[in-house]
Short mmCIF file of C-alpha atoms and ligand atoms in Angstrom, two decimals:
data_model
loop_
_atom_site.label_atom_id
_atom_site.label_comp_id
_atom_site.label_asym_id
_atom_site.label_seq_id
_atom_site.Cartn_x
_atom_site.Cartn_y
_atom_site.Cartn_z
CA UNK A 117 -38.00 25.82 -27.47
CA UNK A 118 -41.17 23.92 -26.58
CA UNK A 119 -42.04 21.19 -29.01
CA UNK A 120 -45.11 21.81 -31.19
CA UNK A 121 -45.96 18.12 -30.70
CA UNK A 122 -45.84 18.20 -26.90
CA UNK A 123 -49.61 18.56 -26.64
CA UNK A 124 -50.03 14.82 -27.10
CA UNK A 125 -48.53 14.28 -23.63
CA UNK A 126 -49.64 17.02 -21.22
CA UNK A 127 -47.77 16.71 -17.89
CA UNK A 128 -49.25 18.64 -14.97
CA UNK A 129 -46.23 18.11 -12.72
CA UNK A 130 -44.49 15.64 -10.42
CA UNK A 131 -46.82 13.35 -8.48
CA UNK A 132 -44.40 11.37 -6.32
CA UNK A 133 -41.13 9.45 -6.37
CA UNK A 134 -41.26 5.92 -5.02
CA UNK A 135 -38.05 4.50 -3.57
CA UNK A 136 -37.70 0.76 -3.16
CA UNK A 137 -35.67 0.21 0.02
CA UNK A 138 -34.57 -2.62 2.26
CA UNK A 139 -36.42 -1.35 5.32
CA UNK A 140 -39.10 1.26 4.66
CA UNK A 141 -40.03 1.58 8.34
CA UNK A 142 -36.52 2.78 9.14
CA UNK A 143 -36.08 4.76 5.90
CA UNK A 144 -39.23 6.73 6.76
CA UNK A 145 -37.55 7.83 10.00
CA UNK A 146 -34.53 9.09 8.05
CA UNK A 147 -36.67 11.20 5.72
CA UNK A 148 -38.77 12.47 8.64
CA UNK A 149 -36.19 13.15 11.33
CA UNK A 150 -33.22 14.12 9.15
CA UNK A 151 -34.85 15.60 6.03
CA UNK A 152 -37.90 17.18 7.68
CA UNK A 153 -40.67 15.28 5.91
CA UNK A 154 -44.00 14.40 7.52
CA UNK A 155 -45.66 11.02 7.25
CA UNK A 156 -49.05 11.31 5.56
CA UNK A 157 -50.06 7.83 4.43
CA UNK A 158 -49.33 4.14 4.90
CA UNK A 159 -50.20 0.87 3.19
CA UNK A 160 -49.12 -2.55 4.45
CA UNK A 161 -50.41 -5.86 5.71
CA UNK A 162 -52.75 -4.08 8.15
CA UNK A 163 -54.45 -2.32 5.22
CA UNK A 164 -54.61 -5.32 2.89
CA UNK A 165 -51.27 -4.90 1.09
CA UNK A 166 -49.94 -8.45 1.53
CA UNK A 167 -46.49 -8.31 -0.06
CA UNK A 168 -45.15 -4.84 0.77
CA UNK A 169 -45.26 -1.89 3.15
CA UNK A 170 -45.22 1.72 1.92
CA UNK A 171 -44.76 4.93 3.90
CA UNK A 172 -45.67 8.21 2.19
CA UNK A 173 -43.87 11.33 3.40
CA UNK A 174 -44.38 14.92 2.26
CA UNK A 175 -42.70 18.30 2.55
CA UNK A 176 -44.04 21.25 0.58
CA UNK A 177 -45.10 19.80 -2.77
CA UNK A 178 -42.55 16.96 -2.52
CA UNK A 179 -44.00 13.50 -2.01
CA UNK A 180 -41.81 10.43 -1.49
CA UNK A 181 -43.07 6.87 -1.13
CA UNK A 182 -40.77 4.44 0.71
CA UNK A 183 -41.60 0.83 -0.05
CA UNK A 184 -40.08 -2.44 1.07
CA UNK A 185 -41.08 -6.01 0.24
CA UNK A 186 -42.00 -8.54 2.89
CA UNK A 187 -40.85 -11.82 1.27
CA UNK A 188 -37.84 -12.86 -0.76
CA UNK A 189 -39.95 -13.53 -3.86
CA UNK A 190 -41.31 -9.95 -3.83
CA UNK A 191 -40.52 -7.76 -6.85
CA UNK A 192 -39.49 -5.06 -4.39
CA UNK A 193 -37.00 -7.31 -2.59
CA UNK A 194 -35.54 -8.50 -5.89
CA UNK A 195 -35.16 -4.91 -7.14
CA UNK A 196 -33.42 -3.90 -3.90
CA UNK A 197 -31.23 -7.00 -3.98
CA UNK A 198 -29.92 -5.92 -7.35
CA UNK A 199 -29.88 -2.13 -7.16
CA UNK A 200 -29.85 -1.35 -3.46
CA UNK A 201 -32.12 1.33 -2.04
CA UNK A 202 -33.03 3.31 -5.15
CA UNK A 203 -35.70 5.32 -6.93
CA UNK A 204 -38.02 2.95 -8.75
CA UNK A 205 -40.89 5.15 -9.98
CA UNK A 206 -40.82 8.80 -10.98
CA UNK A 207 -44.59 9.30 -11.11
CA UNK A 208 -46.06 12.17 -13.12
CA UNK A 209 -49.43 13.90 -12.80
CA UNK A 210 -51.45 13.87 -15.98
CA UNK A 211 -55.04 14.87 -16.81
CA UNK A 212 -55.80 11.43 -18.31
CA UNK A 213 -53.68 8.38 -17.42
CA UNK A 214 -55.22 6.13 -20.10
CA UNK A 215 -54.56 8.68 -22.83
CA UNK A 216 -50.97 9.21 -21.59
CA UNK A 217 -50.35 5.44 -21.55
CA UNK A 218 -51.84 4.91 -25.00
CA UNK A 219 -49.79 7.76 -26.47
CA UNK A 220 -46.61 6.48 -24.80
CA UNK A 221 -47.06 2.89 -25.95
CA UNK A 222 -48.03 4.01 -29.49
CA UNK A 223 -44.72 5.91 -29.55
CA UNK A 224 -42.69 2.88 -28.55
CA UNK A 225 -42.70 2.87 -24.74
CA UNK A 226 -42.99 -0.54 -23.05
CA UNK A 227 -46.10 -0.86 -20.90
CA UNK A 228 -45.71 -2.22 -17.36
CA UNK A 229 -49.26 -1.80 -16.07
CA UNK A 230 -52.24 -0.93 -18.22
CA UNK A 231 -54.57 1.93 -17.24
CA UNK A 232 -56.65 1.00 -14.21
CA UNK A 233 -58.83 2.79 -11.68
CA UNK A 234 -58.40 2.57 -7.92
CA UNK A 235 -61.30 3.61 -5.74
CA UNK A 236 -62.15 4.12 -2.08
CA UNK A 237 -64.42 6.36 -0.02
CA UNK A 238 -62.26 9.40 -0.94
CA UNK A 239 -62.78 9.05 -4.69
CA UNK A 240 -61.09 7.52 -7.74
CA UNK A 241 -57.61 7.73 -9.24
CA UNK A 242 -56.49 6.35 -12.60
CA UNK A 243 -52.96 4.95 -12.90
CA UNK A 244 -50.86 3.46 -15.71
CA UNK A 245 -47.15 2.62 -15.80
CA UNK A 246 -44.45 2.46 -18.48
CA UNK A 247 -40.76 1.51 -18.41
CA UNK A 248 -37.87 3.88 -18.75
CA UNK A 249 -34.08 3.35 -18.34
CA UNK A 250 -32.81 0.44 -16.26
CA UNK A 251 -35.48 -1.12 -14.05
CA UNK A 252 -37.15 2.26 -13.57
CA UNK A 253 -40.69 3.20 -14.44
CA UNK A 254 -42.94 6.21 -14.84
CA UNK A 255 -46.46 5.95 -13.46
CA UNK A 256 -49.05 8.32 -14.90
CA UNK A 257 -51.35 9.53 -12.12
CA UNK A 258 -54.71 11.18 -12.86
CA UNK A 259 -56.02 12.06 -9.40
CA UNK A 260 -58.92 14.29 -10.43
CA UNK A 261 -60.81 15.28 -7.30
CA UNK A 262 -59.42 12.45 -5.13
CA UNK A 263 -59.10 13.70 -1.54
CA UNK A 264 -57.62 10.77 0.38
CA UNK A 265 -54.19 10.83 2.05
CA UNK A 266 -52.37 9.45 -1.04
CA UNK A 267 -54.01 6.79 -3.21
CA UNK A 268 -56.87 4.37 -2.64
CA UNK A 269 -55.55 1.56 -0.44
CA UNK A 270 -53.48 3.93 1.71
CA UNK A 271 -54.62 5.17 5.09
CA UNK A 272 -53.60 8.17 7.16
CA UNK A 273 -51.02 6.75 9.57
CA UNK A 274 -51.64 6.63 13.26
CA UNK A 275 -49.69 9.53 14.75
CA UNK A 276 -46.12 8.43 15.36
CA UNK A 277 -45.23 11.23 17.74
CA UNK A 278 -43.33 13.21 15.11
CA UNK A 279 -44.78 16.37 13.63
CA UNK A 280 -42.01 18.04 11.69
CA UNK A 281 -41.80 21.75 10.98
CA UNK A 282 -39.80 20.94 7.85
CA UNK A 283 -36.47 22.34 6.71
CA UNK A 284 -37.86 24.56 3.94
CA UNK A 285 -37.84 22.05 1.07
CA UNK A 286 -40.67 23.03 -1.28
CA UNK A 287 -40.75 21.16 -4.60
CA UNK A 288 -38.92 18.78 -6.86
CA UNK A 289 -36.74 20.72 -9.31
CA UNK A 290 -35.29 17.95 -11.48
CA UNK A 291 -34.53 14.22 -11.45
CA UNK A 292 -31.29 13.03 -13.04
CA UNK A 293 -30.72 9.64 -14.64
CA UNK A 294 -27.40 7.88 -15.22
CA UNK A 295 -27.32 5.58 -18.25
CA UNK A 296 -24.61 3.42 -19.80
CA UNK A 297 -21.76 4.64 -21.98
CA UNK A 298 -23.05 5.41 -25.46
CA UNK A 299 -26.74 5.26 -24.55
CA UNK A 300 -27.50 8.85 -23.54
CA UNK A 301 -28.81 9.79 -26.98
CA UNK A 302 -31.07 6.75 -27.09
CA UNK A 303 -32.80 7.95 -23.90
CA UNK A 304 -32.84 11.57 -25.08
CA UNK A 305 -34.65 10.31 -28.16
CA UNK A 306 -37.02 8.26 -25.94
CA UNK A 307 -38.08 11.37 -23.98
CA UNK A 308 -38.48 13.34 -27.22
CA UNK A 309 -40.56 10.67 -28.93
CA UNK A 310 -42.63 9.35 -26.00
CA UNK A 311 -43.06 12.53 -23.93
CA UNK A 312 -42.62 15.28 -26.55
CA UNK A 313 -39.82 16.73 -24.42
CA UNK A 314 -37.06 18.89 -25.86
CA UNK A 315 -33.33 18.90 -25.18
CA UNK A 316 -32.78 22.29 -23.54
CA UNK A 317 -29.12 21.95 -22.52
CA UNK A 318 -26.21 19.81 -23.67
CA UNK A 319 -22.82 19.43 -22.04
CA UNK A 320 -20.02 17.60 -23.72
CA UNK A 321 -17.08 15.96 -22.01
CA UNK A 322 -15.05 19.03 -22.99
CA UNK A 323 -17.19 21.02 -20.52
CA UNK A 324 -17.56 18.44 -17.76
CA UNK A 325 -14.12 17.11 -17.17
CA UNK A 326 -11.68 16.84 -14.34
CA UNK A 327 -8.23 15.37 -14.26
CA UNK A 328 -9.74 11.91 -13.85
CA UNK A 329 -13.24 11.64 -15.15
CA UNK A 330 -15.62 13.09 -17.65
CA UNK A 331 -19.29 12.82 -18.38
CA UNK A 332 -21.78 13.98 -20.94
CA UNK A 333 -25.22 15.28 -20.05
CA UNK A 334 -28.36 16.41 -21.85
CA UNK A 335 -31.34 17.99 -20.11
CA UNK A 336 -34.81 17.01 -21.33
CA UNK A 337 -37.74 19.26 -20.39
CA UNK A 338 -41.50 19.13 -20.84
CA UNK A 339 -43.10 21.89 -22.92
CA UNK A 340 -44.39 23.70 -19.82
CA UNK A 341 -40.96 23.36 -18.14
CA UNK A 342 -42.43 21.65 -15.07
CA UNK A 343 -40.60 18.35 -15.58
CA UNK A 344 -36.85 18.32 -16.16
CA UNK A 345 -34.85 15.12 -16.69
CA UNK A 346 -31.10 15.54 -17.14
CA UNK A 347 -29.55 12.32 -18.48
CA UNK A 348 -25.86 11.54 -17.95
CA UNK A 349 -23.54 9.03 -19.51
CA UNK A 350 -19.90 8.42 -18.63
CA UNK A 351 -17.14 9.57 -20.93
CA UNK A 352 -13.60 8.31 -21.20
CA UNK A 353 -11.41 9.69 -18.44
CA UNK A 354 -8.12 8.68 -16.92
CA UNK A 355 -9.85 6.64 -14.23
CA UNK A 356 -13.30 5.40 -13.34
CA UNK A 357 -15.80 8.26 -13.57
CA UNK A 358 -18.46 8.92 -10.91
CA UNK A 359 -21.02 7.69 -13.47
CA UNK A 360 -19.09 4.44 -13.93
CA UNK A 361 -19.01 3.97 -10.16
CA UNK A 362 -22.76 4.56 -9.99
CA UNK A 363 -23.47 2.09 -12.82
CA UNK A 364 -21.28 -0.55 -11.17
CA UNK A 365 -22.91 -0.30 -7.73
CA UNK A 366 -26.45 0.26 -9.02
CA UNK A 367 -25.95 -2.68 -11.39
CA UNK A 368 -27.26 -0.64 -14.26
CA UNK A 369 -28.89 2.70 -15.01
CA UNK A 370 -31.01 4.54 -12.50
CA UNK A 371 -31.76 7.83 -10.80
CA UNK A 372 -28.53 9.55 -9.77
CA UNK A 373 -29.95 12.50 -7.89
CA UNK A 374 -33.19 14.22 -6.97
CA UNK A 375 -32.99 18.02 -6.75
CA UNK A 376 -35.26 19.75 -4.23
CA UNK A 377 -36.02 23.47 -4.22
CA UNK A 378 -35.88 25.81 -1.27
CA UNK A 379 -36.25 29.58 -1.02
CA UNK A 380 -33.92 29.87 1.99
CA UNK A 381 -31.00 27.60 1.29
CA UNK A 382 -28.86 28.98 4.12
CA UNK A 383 -31.46 28.04 6.73
CA UNK A 384 -32.29 24.76 4.97
CA UNK A 385 -28.67 23.62 4.89
CA UNK A 386 -27.94 24.82 8.44
CA UNK A 387 -30.90 22.77 9.64
CA UNK A 388 -30.08 19.67 7.60
CA UNK A 389 -26.50 19.75 8.89
CA UNK A 390 -27.72 20.07 12.48
CA UNK A 391 -29.90 17.03 11.84
CA UNK A 392 -26.94 15.03 10.60
CA UNK A 393 -27.25 15.10 6.80
CA UNK A 394 -23.79 14.96 5.21
CA UNK A 395 -22.92 17.15 2.23
CA UNK A 396 -20.07 17.06 -0.24
CA UNK A 397 -17.21 19.26 0.84
CA UNK A 398 -16.31 22.16 -1.39
CA UNK A 399 -12.63 23.07 -1.72
CA UNK A 400 -11.92 26.33 0.09
CA UNK A 401 -10.28 27.58 -3.10
CA UNK A 402 -13.74 27.50 -4.70
CA UNK A 403 -14.86 30.34 -2.45
CA UNK A 404 -11.83 32.44 -3.41
CA UNK A 405 -13.14 32.78 -6.95
CA UNK A 406 -16.92 32.36 -6.73
CA UNK A 407 -17.80 35.99 -5.96
CA UNK A 408 -15.78 37.22 -8.95
CA UNK A 409 -17.54 34.71 -11.20
CA UNK A 410 -21.14 35.07 -9.93
CA UNK A 411 -21.22 38.71 -8.76
CA UNK A 412 -23.77 40.29 -6.46
CA UNK A 413 -26.30 38.02 -4.76
CA UNK A 414 -28.82 38.52 -1.95
CA UNK A 415 -27.10 36.03 0.33
CA UNK A 416 -23.80 36.50 2.12
CA UNK A 417 -20.81 34.76 0.55
CA UNK A 418 -19.58 34.15 4.08
CA UNK A 419 -22.67 32.04 4.74
CA UNK A 420 -22.14 30.12 1.51
CA UNK A 421 -18.50 29.43 2.38
CA UNK A 422 -19.38 28.43 5.96
CA UNK A 423 -21.93 25.90 4.71
CA UNK A 424 -20.22 24.85 1.46
CA UNK A 425 -23.04 26.11 -0.79
CA UNK A 426 -22.14 26.57 -4.45
CA UNK A 427 -23.26 29.48 -6.66
CA UNK A 428 -23.57 29.92 -10.40
CA UNK A 429 -25.02 32.48 -12.81
CA UNK A 430 -26.60 32.19 -16.24
CA UNK A 431 -28.27 34.65 -18.62
CA UNK A 432 -31.47 34.68 -16.54
CA UNK A 433 -30.14 35.00 -13.00
CA UNK A 434 -28.25 33.01 -10.40
CA UNK A 435 -28.70 29.80 -8.44
CA UNK A 436 -27.36 28.32 -5.22
CA UNK A 437 -26.93 24.57 -4.82
CA UNK A 438 -25.34 21.87 -2.70
CA UNK A 439 -25.23 18.08 -2.94
CA UNK A 440 -25.63 15.52 -0.19
CA UNK A 441 -23.40 12.54 0.20
CA UNK A 442 -25.04 9.39 -1.09
CA UNK A 443 -28.18 8.53 0.84
CA UNK A 444 -27.40 4.82 1.35
CA UNK A 445 -24.30 2.64 1.63
CA UNK A 446 -24.08 1.99 -2.09
CA UNK A 447 -22.51 5.04 -3.80
CA UNK A 448 -25.61 5.65 -5.91
CA UNK A 449 -28.56 7.99 -5.16
CA UNK A 450 -27.99 11.39 -3.60
CA UNK A 451 -29.95 14.63 -3.23
CA UNK A 452 -29.38 18.21 -4.33
CA UNK A 453 -30.81 21.27 -2.62
CA UNK A 454 -31.23 24.18 -5.03
CA UNK A 455 -32.43 27.77 -4.73
CA UNK A 456 -33.14 29.55 -8.00
CA UNK A 457 -33.04 33.32 -8.43
CA UNK A 458 -34.09 33.43 -12.08
CA UNK A 459 -31.44 31.00 -13.31
CA UNK A 460 -32.90 28.20 -15.42
CA UNK A 461 -29.76 26.09 -15.86
CA UNK A 462 -28.16 23.53 -13.55
CA UNK A 463 -24.94 24.99 -12.18
CA UNK A 464 -22.58 24.17 -15.04
CA UNK A 465 -20.00 26.56 -13.63
CA UNK A 466 -19.84 24.37 -10.54
CA UNK A 467 -19.44 21.03 -12.24
CA UNK A 468 -15.67 20.95 -12.12
CA UNK A 469 -15.48 21.92 -8.43
CA UNK A 470 -18.26 19.50 -7.66
CA UNK A 471 -16.74 16.56 -9.49
CA UNK A 472 -13.41 17.05 -7.82
CA UNK A 473 -15.26 16.83 -4.53
CA UNK A 474 -17.09 13.65 -5.60
CA UNK A 475 -13.76 12.15 -6.66
CA UNK A 476 -12.32 12.72 -3.20
CA UNK A 477 -15.22 10.65 -1.85
CA UNK A 478 -14.63 7.99 -4.53
CA UNK A 479 -10.95 7.83 -3.60
CA UNK A 480 -11.90 7.27 0.06
CA UNK A 481 -14.03 4.33 -1.08
CA UNK A 482 -11.15 2.98 -3.16
CA UNK A 483 -13.12 3.38 -6.38
CA UNK A 484 -11.03 5.98 -8.19
FE1 FE2 B 630 -28.84 18.58 -10.39
#
């Protein structure tokens, strides 16, 4: 289903996701000590960055940048004041950032930062940034042969006494956006037109519905399948949907969840739980029926039930997945851990069980 036009916007993969947060120094500790990331780069006042501090953490091929502003008039502080700790930039690796920017803007994207080169003793990187939904952006990163710790301007951090062995997280699988009621198709069309992506999966509210809430979702994918952007919008339900709650507390659209791949989800989730990461509970009734629905898998269903890991099967294979509780006090961004055994979809068979679990959390917050 790859688009014949996709060649105008070649995407080599994910580069990094930058989160704007209230206190990046402390957030870095959370991603290191709880999630198993390692700190690889830093930029801040000591390195000539006057208005912000950024900590870069990595695990496998996953790179997160945690940034906070240092003064009330900082763009970062104003973003966090409005949206809370949230993903700001889903940055994509491209062969040519200027070409990507020019194609995007010619196709109607709004430019945020024109193509520019950054340089230091490790080489040169070209960057350019466009807007997407809400206050979010995509930066195009052409890193060529750059061999510094992250980008020019960042330095390898002085050792902070923590060298993590990781919890088995390997790569970003997909990044999901929540947009306002009635605007999903506008953003689907944006990713088709600007990025040459195609809509590979569509769920209507008839498929994603619980007693209380419903949502609609379309999954956009790059021609090479490396980048996948599901986009959700709320649908009319009896009460406030989880998407409505997100939009209220995020004060607009934004990234709902970031899915991270592992190849040993049982060990990954055992370790994350030991380190204090909270996951959505799965009703025990779910595990009464899952084996009949999904069939034979390499893992033990007892392990899945013990840890609350969900399973689903599609035409190409099966997948295992679990969702964290929200990663900050606002009920907005959360993470998914996913292990794919051939399956190329997103766990549609689990949506109903999952949403009922999210609604129990919403009810505890008084938002259902
Ligand atoms: Fe997901």
